[in-house]
mmCIF file of C-alpha atoms in Angstrom:
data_model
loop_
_atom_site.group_PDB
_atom_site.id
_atom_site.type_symbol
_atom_site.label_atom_id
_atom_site.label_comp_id
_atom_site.label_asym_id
_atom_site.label_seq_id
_atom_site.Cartn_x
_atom_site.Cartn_y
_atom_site.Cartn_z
ATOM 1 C CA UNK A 1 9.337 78.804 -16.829
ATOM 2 C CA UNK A 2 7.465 80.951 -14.324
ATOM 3 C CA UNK A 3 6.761 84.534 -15.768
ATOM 4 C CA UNK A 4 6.540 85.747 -12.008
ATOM 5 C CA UNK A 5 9.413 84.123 -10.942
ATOM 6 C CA UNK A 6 11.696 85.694 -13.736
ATOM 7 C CA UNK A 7 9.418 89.325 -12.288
ATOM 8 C CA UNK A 8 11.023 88.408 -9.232
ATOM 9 C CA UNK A 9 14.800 87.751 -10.079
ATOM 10 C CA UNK A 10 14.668 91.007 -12.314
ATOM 11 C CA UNK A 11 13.570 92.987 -9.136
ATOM 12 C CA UNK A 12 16.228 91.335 -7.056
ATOM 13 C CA UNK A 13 18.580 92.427 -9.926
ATOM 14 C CA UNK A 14 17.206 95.969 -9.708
ATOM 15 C CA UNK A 15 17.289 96.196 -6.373
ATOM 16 C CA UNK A 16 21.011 95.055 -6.007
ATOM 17 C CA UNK A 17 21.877 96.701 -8.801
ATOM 18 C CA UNK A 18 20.772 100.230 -7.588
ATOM 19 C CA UNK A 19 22.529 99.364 -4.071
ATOM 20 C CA UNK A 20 25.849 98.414 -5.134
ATOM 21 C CA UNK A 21 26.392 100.075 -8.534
ATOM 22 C CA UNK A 22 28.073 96.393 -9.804
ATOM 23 C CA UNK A 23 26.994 93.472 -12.028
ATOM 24 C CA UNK A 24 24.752 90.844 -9.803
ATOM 25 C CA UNK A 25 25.437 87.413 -10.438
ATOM 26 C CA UNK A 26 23.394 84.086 -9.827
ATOM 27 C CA UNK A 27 25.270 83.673 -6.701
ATOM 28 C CA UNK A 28 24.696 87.174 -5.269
ATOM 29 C CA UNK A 29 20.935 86.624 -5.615
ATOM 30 C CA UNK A 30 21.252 84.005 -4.025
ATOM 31 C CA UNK A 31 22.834 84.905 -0.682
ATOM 32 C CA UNK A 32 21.230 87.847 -0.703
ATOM 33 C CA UNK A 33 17.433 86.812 -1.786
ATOM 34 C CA UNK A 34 14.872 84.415 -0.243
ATOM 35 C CA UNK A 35 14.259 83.066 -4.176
ATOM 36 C CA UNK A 36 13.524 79.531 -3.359
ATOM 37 C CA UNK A 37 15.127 78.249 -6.343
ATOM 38 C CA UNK A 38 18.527 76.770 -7.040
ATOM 39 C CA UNK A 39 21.285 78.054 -8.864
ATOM 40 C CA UNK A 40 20.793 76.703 -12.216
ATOM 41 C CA UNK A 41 17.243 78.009 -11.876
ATOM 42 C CA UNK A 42 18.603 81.326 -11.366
ATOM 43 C CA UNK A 43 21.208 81.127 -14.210
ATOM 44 C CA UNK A 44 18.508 79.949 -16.672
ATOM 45 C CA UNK A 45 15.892 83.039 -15.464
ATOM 46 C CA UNK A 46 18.824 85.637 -15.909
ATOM 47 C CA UNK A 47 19.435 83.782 -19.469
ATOM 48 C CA UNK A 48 16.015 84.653 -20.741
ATOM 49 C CA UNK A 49 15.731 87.920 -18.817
ATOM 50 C CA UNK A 50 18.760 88.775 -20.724
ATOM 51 C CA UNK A 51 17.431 87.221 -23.766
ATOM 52 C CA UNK A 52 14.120 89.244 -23.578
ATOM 53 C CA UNK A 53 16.862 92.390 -23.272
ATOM 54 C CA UNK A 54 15.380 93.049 -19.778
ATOM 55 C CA UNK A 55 18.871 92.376 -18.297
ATOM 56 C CA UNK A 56 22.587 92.522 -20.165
ATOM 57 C CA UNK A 57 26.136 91.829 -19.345
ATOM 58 C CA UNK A 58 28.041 95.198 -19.086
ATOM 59 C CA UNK A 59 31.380 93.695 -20.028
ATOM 60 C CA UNK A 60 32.818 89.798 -19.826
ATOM 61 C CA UNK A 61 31.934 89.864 -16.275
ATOM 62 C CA UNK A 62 29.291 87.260 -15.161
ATOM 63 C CA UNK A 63 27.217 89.598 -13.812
ATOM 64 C CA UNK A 64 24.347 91.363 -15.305
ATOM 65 C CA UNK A 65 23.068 95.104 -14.783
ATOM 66 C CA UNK A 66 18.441 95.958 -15.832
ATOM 67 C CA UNK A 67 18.407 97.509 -19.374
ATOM 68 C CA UNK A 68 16.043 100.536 -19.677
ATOM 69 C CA UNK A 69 13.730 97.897 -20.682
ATOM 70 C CA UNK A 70 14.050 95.799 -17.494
ATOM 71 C CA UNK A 71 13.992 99.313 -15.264
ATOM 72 C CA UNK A 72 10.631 99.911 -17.422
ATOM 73 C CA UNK A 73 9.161 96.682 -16.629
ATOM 74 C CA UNK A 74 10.267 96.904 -12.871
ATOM 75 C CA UNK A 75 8.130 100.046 -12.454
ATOM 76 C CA UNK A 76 5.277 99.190 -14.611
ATOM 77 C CA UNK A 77 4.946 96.248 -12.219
ATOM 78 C CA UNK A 78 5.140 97.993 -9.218
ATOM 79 C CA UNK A 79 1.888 97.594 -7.557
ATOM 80 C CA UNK A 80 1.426 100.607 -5.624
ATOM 81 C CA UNK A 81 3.871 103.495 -4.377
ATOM 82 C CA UNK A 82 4.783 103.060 -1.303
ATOM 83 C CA UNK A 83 4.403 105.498 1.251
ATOM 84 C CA UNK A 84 6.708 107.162 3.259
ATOM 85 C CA UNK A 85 7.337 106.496 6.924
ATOM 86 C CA UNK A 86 5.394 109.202 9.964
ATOM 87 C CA UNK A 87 8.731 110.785 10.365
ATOM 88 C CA UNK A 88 9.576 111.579 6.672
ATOM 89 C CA UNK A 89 6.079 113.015 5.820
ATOM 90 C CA UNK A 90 6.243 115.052 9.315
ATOM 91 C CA UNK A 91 9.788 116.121 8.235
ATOM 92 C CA UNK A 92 8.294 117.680 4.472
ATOM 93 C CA UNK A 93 5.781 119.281 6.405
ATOM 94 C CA UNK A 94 8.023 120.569 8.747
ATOM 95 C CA UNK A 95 10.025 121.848 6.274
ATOM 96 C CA UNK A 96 7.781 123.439 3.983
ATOM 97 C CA UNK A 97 4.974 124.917 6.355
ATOM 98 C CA UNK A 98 7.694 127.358 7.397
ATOM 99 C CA UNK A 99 7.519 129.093 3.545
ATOM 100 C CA UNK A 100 6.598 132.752 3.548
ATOM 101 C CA UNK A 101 5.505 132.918 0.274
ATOM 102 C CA UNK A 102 5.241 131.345 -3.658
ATOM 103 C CA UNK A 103 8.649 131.985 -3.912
ATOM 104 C CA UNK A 104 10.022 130.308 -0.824
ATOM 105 C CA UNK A 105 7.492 127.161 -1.392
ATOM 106 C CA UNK A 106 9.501 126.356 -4.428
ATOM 107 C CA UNK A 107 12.493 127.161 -3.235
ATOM 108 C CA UNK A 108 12.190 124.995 -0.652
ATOM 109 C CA UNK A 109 10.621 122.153 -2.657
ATOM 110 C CA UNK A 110 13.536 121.754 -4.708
ATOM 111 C CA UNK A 111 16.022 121.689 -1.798
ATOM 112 C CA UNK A 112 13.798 119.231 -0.462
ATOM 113 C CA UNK A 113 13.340 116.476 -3.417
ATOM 114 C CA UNK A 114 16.915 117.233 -4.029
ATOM 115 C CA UNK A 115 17.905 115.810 -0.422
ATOM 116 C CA UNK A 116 15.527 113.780 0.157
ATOM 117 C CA UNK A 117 15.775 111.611 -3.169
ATOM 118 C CA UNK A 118 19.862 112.506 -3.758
ATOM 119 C CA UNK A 119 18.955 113.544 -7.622
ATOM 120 C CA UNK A 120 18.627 116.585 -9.196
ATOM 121 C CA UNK A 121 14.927 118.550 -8.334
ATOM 122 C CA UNK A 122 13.028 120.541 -10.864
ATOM 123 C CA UNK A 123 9.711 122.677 -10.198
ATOM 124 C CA UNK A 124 7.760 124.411 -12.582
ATOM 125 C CA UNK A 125 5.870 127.279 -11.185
ATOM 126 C CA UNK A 126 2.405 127.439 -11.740
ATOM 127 C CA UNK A 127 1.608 129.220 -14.735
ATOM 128 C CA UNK A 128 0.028 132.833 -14.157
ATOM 129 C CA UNK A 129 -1.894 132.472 -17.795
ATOM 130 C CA UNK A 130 -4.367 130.455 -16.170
ATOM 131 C CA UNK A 131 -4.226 131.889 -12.575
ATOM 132 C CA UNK A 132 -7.108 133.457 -11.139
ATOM 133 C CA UNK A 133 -7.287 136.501 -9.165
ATOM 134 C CA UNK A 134 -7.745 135.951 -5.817
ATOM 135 C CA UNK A 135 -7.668 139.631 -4.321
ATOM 136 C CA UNK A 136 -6.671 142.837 -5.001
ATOM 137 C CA UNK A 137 -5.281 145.720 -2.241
ATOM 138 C CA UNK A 138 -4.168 149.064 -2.525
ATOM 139 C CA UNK A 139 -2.075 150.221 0.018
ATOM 140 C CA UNK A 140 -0.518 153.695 1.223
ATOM 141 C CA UNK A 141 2.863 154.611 0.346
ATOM 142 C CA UNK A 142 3.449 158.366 -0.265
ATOM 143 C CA UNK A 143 1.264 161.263 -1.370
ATOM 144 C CA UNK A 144 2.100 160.644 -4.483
ATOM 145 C CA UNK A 145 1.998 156.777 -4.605
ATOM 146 C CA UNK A 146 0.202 153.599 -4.222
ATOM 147 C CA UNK A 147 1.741 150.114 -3.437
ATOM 148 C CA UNK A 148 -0.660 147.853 -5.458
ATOM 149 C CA UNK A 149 -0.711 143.979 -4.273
ATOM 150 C CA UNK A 150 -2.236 141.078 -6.215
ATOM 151 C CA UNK A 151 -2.820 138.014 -4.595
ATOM 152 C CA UNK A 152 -3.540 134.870 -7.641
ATOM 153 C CA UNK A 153 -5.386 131.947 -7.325
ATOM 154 C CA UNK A 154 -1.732 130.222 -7.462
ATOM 155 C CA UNK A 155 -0.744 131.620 -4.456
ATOM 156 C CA UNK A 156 1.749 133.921 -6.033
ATOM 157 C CA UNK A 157 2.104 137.640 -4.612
ATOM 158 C CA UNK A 158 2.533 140.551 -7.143
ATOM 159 C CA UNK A 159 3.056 144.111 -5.638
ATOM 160 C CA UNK A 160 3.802 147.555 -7.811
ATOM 161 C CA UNK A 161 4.058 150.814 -7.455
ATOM 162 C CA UNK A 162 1.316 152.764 -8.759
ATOM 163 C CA UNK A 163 2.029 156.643 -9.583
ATOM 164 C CA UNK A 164 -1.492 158.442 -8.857
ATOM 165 C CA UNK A 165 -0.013 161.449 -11.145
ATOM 166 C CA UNK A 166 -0.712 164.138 -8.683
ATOM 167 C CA UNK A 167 -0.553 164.661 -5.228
ATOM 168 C CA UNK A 168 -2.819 163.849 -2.481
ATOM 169 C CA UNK A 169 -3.258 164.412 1.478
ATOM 170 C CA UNK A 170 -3.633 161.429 3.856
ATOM 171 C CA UNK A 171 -7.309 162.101 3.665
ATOM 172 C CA UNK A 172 -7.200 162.015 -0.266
ATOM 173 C CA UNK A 173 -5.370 159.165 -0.278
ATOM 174 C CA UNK A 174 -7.539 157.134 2.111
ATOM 175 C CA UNK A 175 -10.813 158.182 0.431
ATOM 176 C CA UNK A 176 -9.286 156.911 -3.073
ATOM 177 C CA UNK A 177 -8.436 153.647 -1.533
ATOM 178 C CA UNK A 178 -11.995 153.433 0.037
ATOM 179 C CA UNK A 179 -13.216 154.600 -3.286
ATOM 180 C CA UNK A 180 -11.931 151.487 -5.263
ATOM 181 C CA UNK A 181 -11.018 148.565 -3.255
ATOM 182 C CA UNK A 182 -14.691 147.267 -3.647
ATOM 183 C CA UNK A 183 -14.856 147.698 -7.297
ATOM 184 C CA UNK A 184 -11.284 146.282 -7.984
ATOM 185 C CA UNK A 185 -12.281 143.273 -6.142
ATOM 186 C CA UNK A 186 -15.765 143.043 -7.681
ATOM 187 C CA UNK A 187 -14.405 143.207 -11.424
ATOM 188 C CA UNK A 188 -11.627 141.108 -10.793
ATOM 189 C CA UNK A 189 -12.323 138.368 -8.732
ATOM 190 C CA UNK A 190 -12.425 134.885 -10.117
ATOM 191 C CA UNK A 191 -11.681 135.883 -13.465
ATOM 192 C CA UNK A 192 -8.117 135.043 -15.282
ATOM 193 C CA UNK A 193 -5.532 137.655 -15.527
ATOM 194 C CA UNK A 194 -6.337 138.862 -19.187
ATOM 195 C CA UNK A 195 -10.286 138.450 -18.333
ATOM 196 C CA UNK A 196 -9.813 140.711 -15.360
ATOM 197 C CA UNK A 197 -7.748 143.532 -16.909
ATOM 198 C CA UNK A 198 -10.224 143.877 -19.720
ATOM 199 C CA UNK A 199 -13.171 143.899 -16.831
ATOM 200 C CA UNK A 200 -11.312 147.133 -15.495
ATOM 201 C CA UNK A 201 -10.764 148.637 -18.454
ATOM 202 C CA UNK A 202 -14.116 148.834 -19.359
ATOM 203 C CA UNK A 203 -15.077 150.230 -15.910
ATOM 204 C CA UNK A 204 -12.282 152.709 -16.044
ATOM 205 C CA UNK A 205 -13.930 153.975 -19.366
ATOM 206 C CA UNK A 206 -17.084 154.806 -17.687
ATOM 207 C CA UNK A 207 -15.618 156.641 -14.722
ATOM 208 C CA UNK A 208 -15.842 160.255 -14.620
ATOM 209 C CA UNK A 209 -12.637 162.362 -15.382
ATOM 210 C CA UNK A 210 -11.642 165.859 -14.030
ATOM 211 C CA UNK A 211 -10.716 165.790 -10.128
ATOM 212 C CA UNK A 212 -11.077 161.762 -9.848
ATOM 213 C CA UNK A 213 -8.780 161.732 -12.955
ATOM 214 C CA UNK A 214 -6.618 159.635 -9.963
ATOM 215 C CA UNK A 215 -9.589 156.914 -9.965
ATOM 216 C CA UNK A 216 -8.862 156.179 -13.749
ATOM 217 C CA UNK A 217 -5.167 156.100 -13.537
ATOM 218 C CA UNK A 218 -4.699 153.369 -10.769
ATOM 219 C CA UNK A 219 -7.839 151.139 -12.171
ATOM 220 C CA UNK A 220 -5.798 151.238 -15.733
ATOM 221 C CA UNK A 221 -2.695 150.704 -14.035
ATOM 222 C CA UNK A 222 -4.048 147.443 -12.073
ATOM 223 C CA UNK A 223 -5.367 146.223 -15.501
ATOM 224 C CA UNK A 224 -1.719 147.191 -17.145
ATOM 225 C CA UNK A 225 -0.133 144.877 -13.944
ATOM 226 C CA UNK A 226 -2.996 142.202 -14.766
ATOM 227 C CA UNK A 227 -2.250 142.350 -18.606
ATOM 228 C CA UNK A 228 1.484 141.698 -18.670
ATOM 229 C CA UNK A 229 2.708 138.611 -20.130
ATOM 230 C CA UNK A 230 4.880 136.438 -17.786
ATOM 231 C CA UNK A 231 7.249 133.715 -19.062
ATOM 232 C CA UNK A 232 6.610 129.793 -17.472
ATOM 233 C CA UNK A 233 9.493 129.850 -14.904
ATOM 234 C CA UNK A 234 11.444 126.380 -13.168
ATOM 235 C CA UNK A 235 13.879 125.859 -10.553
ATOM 236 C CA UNK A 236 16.433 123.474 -10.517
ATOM 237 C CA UNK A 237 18.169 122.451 -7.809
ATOM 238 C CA UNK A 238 20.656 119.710 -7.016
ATOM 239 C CA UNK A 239 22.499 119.163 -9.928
ATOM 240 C CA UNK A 240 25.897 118.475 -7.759
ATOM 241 C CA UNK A 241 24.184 115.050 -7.535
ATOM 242 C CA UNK A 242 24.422 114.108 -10.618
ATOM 243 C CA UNK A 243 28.015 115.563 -10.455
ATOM 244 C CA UNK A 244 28.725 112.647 -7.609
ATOM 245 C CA UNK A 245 26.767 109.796 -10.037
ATOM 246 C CA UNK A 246 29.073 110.707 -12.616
ATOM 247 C CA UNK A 247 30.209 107.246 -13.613
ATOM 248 C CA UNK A 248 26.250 105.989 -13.888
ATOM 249 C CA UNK A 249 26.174 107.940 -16.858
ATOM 250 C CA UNK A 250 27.655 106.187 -20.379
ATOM 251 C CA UNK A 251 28.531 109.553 -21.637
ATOM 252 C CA UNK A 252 30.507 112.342 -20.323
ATOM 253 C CA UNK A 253 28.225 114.695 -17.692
ATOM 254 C CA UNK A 254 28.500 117.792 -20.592
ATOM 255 C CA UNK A 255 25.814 117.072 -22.477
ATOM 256 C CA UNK A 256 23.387 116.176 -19.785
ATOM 257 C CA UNK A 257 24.587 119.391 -17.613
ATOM 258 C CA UNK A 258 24.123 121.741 -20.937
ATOM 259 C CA UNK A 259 20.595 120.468 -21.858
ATOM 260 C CA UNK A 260 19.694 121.462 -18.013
ATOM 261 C CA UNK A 261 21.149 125.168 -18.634
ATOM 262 C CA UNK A 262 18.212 125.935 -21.220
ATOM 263 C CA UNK A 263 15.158 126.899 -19.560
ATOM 264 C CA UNK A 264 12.751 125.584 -22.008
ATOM 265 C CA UNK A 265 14.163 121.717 -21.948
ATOM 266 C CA UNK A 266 13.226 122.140 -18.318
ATOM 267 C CA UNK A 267 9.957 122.947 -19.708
ATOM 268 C CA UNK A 268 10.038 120.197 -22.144
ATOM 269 C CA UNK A 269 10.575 117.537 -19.507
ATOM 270 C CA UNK A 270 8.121 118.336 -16.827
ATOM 271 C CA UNK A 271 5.470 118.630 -19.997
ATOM 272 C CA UNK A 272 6.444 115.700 -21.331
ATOM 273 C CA UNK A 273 5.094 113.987 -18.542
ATOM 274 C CA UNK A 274 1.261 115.530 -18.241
ATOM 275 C CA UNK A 275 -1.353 112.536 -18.720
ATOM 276 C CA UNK A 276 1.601 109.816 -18.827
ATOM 277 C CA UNK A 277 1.140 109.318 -15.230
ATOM 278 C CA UNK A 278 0.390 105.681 -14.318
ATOM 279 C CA UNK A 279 1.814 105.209 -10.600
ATOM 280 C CA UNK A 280 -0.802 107.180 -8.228
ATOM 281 C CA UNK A 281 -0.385 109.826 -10.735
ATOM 282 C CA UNK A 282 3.625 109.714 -11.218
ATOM 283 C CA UNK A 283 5.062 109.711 -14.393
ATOM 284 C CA UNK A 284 8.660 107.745 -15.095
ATOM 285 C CA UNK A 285 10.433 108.335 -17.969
ATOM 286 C CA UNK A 286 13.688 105.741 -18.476
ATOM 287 C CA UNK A 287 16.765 106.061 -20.523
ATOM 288 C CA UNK A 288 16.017 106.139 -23.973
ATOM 289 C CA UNK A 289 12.400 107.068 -23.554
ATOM 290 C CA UNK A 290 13.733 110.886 -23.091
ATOM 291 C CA UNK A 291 14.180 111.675 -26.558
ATOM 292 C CA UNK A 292 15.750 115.173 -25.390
ATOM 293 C CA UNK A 293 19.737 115.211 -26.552
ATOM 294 C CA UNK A 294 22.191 114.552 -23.639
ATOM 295 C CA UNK A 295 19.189 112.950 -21.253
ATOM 296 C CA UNK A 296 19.388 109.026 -22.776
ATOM 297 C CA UNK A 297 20.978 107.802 -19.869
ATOM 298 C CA UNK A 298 18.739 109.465 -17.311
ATOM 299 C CA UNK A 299 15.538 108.867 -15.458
ATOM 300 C CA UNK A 300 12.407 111.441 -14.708
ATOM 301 C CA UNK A 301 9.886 110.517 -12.023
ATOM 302 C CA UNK A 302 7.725 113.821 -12.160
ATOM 303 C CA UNK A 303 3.640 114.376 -11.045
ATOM 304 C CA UNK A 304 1.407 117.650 -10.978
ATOM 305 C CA UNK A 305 1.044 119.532 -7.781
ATOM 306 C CA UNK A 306 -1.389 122.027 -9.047
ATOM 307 C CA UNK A 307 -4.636 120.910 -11.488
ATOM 308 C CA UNK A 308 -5.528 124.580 -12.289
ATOM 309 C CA UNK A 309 -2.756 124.955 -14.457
ATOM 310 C CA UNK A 310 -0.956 121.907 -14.687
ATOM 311 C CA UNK A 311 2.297 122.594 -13.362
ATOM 312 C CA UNK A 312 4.628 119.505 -11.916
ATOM 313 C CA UNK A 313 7.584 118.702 -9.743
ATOM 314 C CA UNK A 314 9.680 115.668 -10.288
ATOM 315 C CA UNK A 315 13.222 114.835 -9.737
ATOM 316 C CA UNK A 316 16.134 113.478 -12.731
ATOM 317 C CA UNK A 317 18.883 111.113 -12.246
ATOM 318 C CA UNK A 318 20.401 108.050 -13.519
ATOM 319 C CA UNK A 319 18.826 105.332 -14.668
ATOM 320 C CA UNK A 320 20.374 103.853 -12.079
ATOM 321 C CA UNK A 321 17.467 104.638 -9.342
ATOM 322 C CA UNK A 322 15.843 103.450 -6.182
ATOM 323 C CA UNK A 323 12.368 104.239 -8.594
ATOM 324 C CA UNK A 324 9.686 103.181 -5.414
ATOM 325 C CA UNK A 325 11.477 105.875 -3.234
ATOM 326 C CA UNK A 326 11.884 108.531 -5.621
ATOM 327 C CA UNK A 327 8.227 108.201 -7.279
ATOM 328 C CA UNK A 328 6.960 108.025 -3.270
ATOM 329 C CA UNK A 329 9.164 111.273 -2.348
ATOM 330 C CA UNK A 330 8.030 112.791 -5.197
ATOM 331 C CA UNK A 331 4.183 112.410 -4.890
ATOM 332 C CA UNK A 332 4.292 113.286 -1.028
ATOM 333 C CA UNK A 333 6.145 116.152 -1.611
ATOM 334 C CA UNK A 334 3.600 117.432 -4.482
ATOM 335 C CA UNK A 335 0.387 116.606 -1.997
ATOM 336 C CA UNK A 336 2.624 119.029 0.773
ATOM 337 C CA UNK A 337 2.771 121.878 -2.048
ATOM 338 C CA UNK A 338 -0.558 121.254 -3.407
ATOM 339 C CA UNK A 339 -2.091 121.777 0.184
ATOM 340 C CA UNK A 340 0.042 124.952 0.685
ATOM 341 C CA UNK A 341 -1.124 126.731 -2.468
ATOM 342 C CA UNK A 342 -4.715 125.893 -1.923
ATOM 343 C CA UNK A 343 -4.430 127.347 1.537
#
């Protein structure tokens, strides 16, 4: 018996499968497949497919449905990840070049995987531990007050408010800002967050005191901003999709819906996947392979967008997935964001 041929009537099954949500028979794969083979060929292929567990009959029904197994082999064999048509990746780009900032690049990302692959969308922001500072800006606001903006290597944009303590004319003000833009951006630049605060610390120690008393406060105050600790953040987006695939999961929705609530199982699963990626750098995690409680029955096709601090994007569903779509929407969408961030 043909090993390929058996690949090949398990990736009909898959296929049909994913399309119709019922059991596929011999005589479906027939019609509906250029196999080459007759029937009792067929029957005896799906007989040690299902004997192999790759395939298994849902209920007395004569048709058969991939195990998480058979979904597992299906995309460990896929060859490459197909990519998506001119339209769809001008359509991304479309979409996302229009983002103002961080904030709206993720926003839109999820919205985007979400629709585009009909799952549920998660994005992990990129983590501001490892960020680099990019530049730093002080900016007018009242005589009393600075607006302080951070740009980070990430592309994320922090502002504060920075109380000078005392009160200054326009001309004060200017020559203050004048007075430290260079040396915020010299002893920041390039360097991590907790790097760079303790780089302005030290100079803030060896400024002088007395009427630039000012110069002190907003150099600490930058390295207070620079210092604070920021929790890994995620988005999810979509989940009314996996309200509509309700009846591809064997348990009820509850469980999968209340592992999705806590923020660090979000965490968990885009994690998981870091150096598992074997498809042009996606990752797919099937079924039982998600050892997190309530997920069993679901499916994770997730890659990293940004290398500095390994933060990924990936979509979850049923196991019950069109897996060379998802995994292609999924990487083209991560190359969109990855170019936007650089930029």
């Amino acid at each position: 018996m043909s090993d390929e041929r058996k690949l090949q009537v398990l990736r009909a099954i898959v296929q049909d499968y994913v399309a119709t949500s019922e059991p596929v028979g011999s005589k479906a794969l027939l019609e509906r497949h250029q196999l080459g083979v007759s029937a009792a060929t067929v029957r005896n292929d799906m007989a040690a497919l299902e004997d192999e567990g790759l395939i298994a009959a849902p209920h007395t029904s004569a048709g058969r449905i991939p195990t998480d197994a058979g979904y597992r082999l299906f995309v460990d064999r896929l060859s490459q990840i197909k990519p998506l048509s001119k339209a769809e990746r001008n359509a991304i780009e479309q979409f996302l070049v229009r983002s103002v900032d961080l904030d709206d690049v993720l926003s839109r990302t999820v919205r985007l995987l979400s629709s585009l692959t009909g799952q549920a969308a998660v994005v992990q922001y990129p983590s501001l531990s490892t960020a680099t500072v990019r530049h730093v800006e002080l900016v007018p606001r009242t005589a009393d007050r600075l607006t302080l903006v951070v740009i980070l290597s990430t592309g994320r944009v922090e502002q504060r408010v920075i109380d000078l303590g005392t009160t200054l004319d326009d001309t004060q003000v200017d020559e203050l800002i004048n007075d430290l833009r260079g040396g915020l951006n010299e002893h920041t630049v390039g360097l991590r967050r907790a790097p760079a605060s303790a780089a302005l610390l030290t100079w803030s120690a060896q400024l002088e005191t007395g009427q630039n008393s000012a110069r002190s406060r907003v150099v600490e105050s930058v390295a207070a901003v620079l210092a604070e600790e920021r929790e890994d953040r995620v988005l999810l987006g979509g989940t009314a999709n996996l309200v509509r695939s309700g009846g591809d999961f064997a348990l009820s929705l509850g469980p999968l819906l209340d592992a999705l609530e806590e923020h660090m199982v979000l965490l968990r699963l885009l994690s998981h996947e870091v150096g598992e990626a074997a498809n042009d750098g996606v990752a797919v995690r099937i079924g039982a392979e998600n050892t997190i409680r309530g997920l069993a029955a679901t499916s994770i096709v997730t890659t990293s967008y940004d290398s500095d601090s390994m933060a990924s994007l990936g979509v979850l569903g049923p196991t019950r997935m069109d897996y060379p779509s998802t995994m292609a929407a999924v990487r083209a969408v991560a190359r969109y964001v990855a170019d936007l961030i650089d930029n």
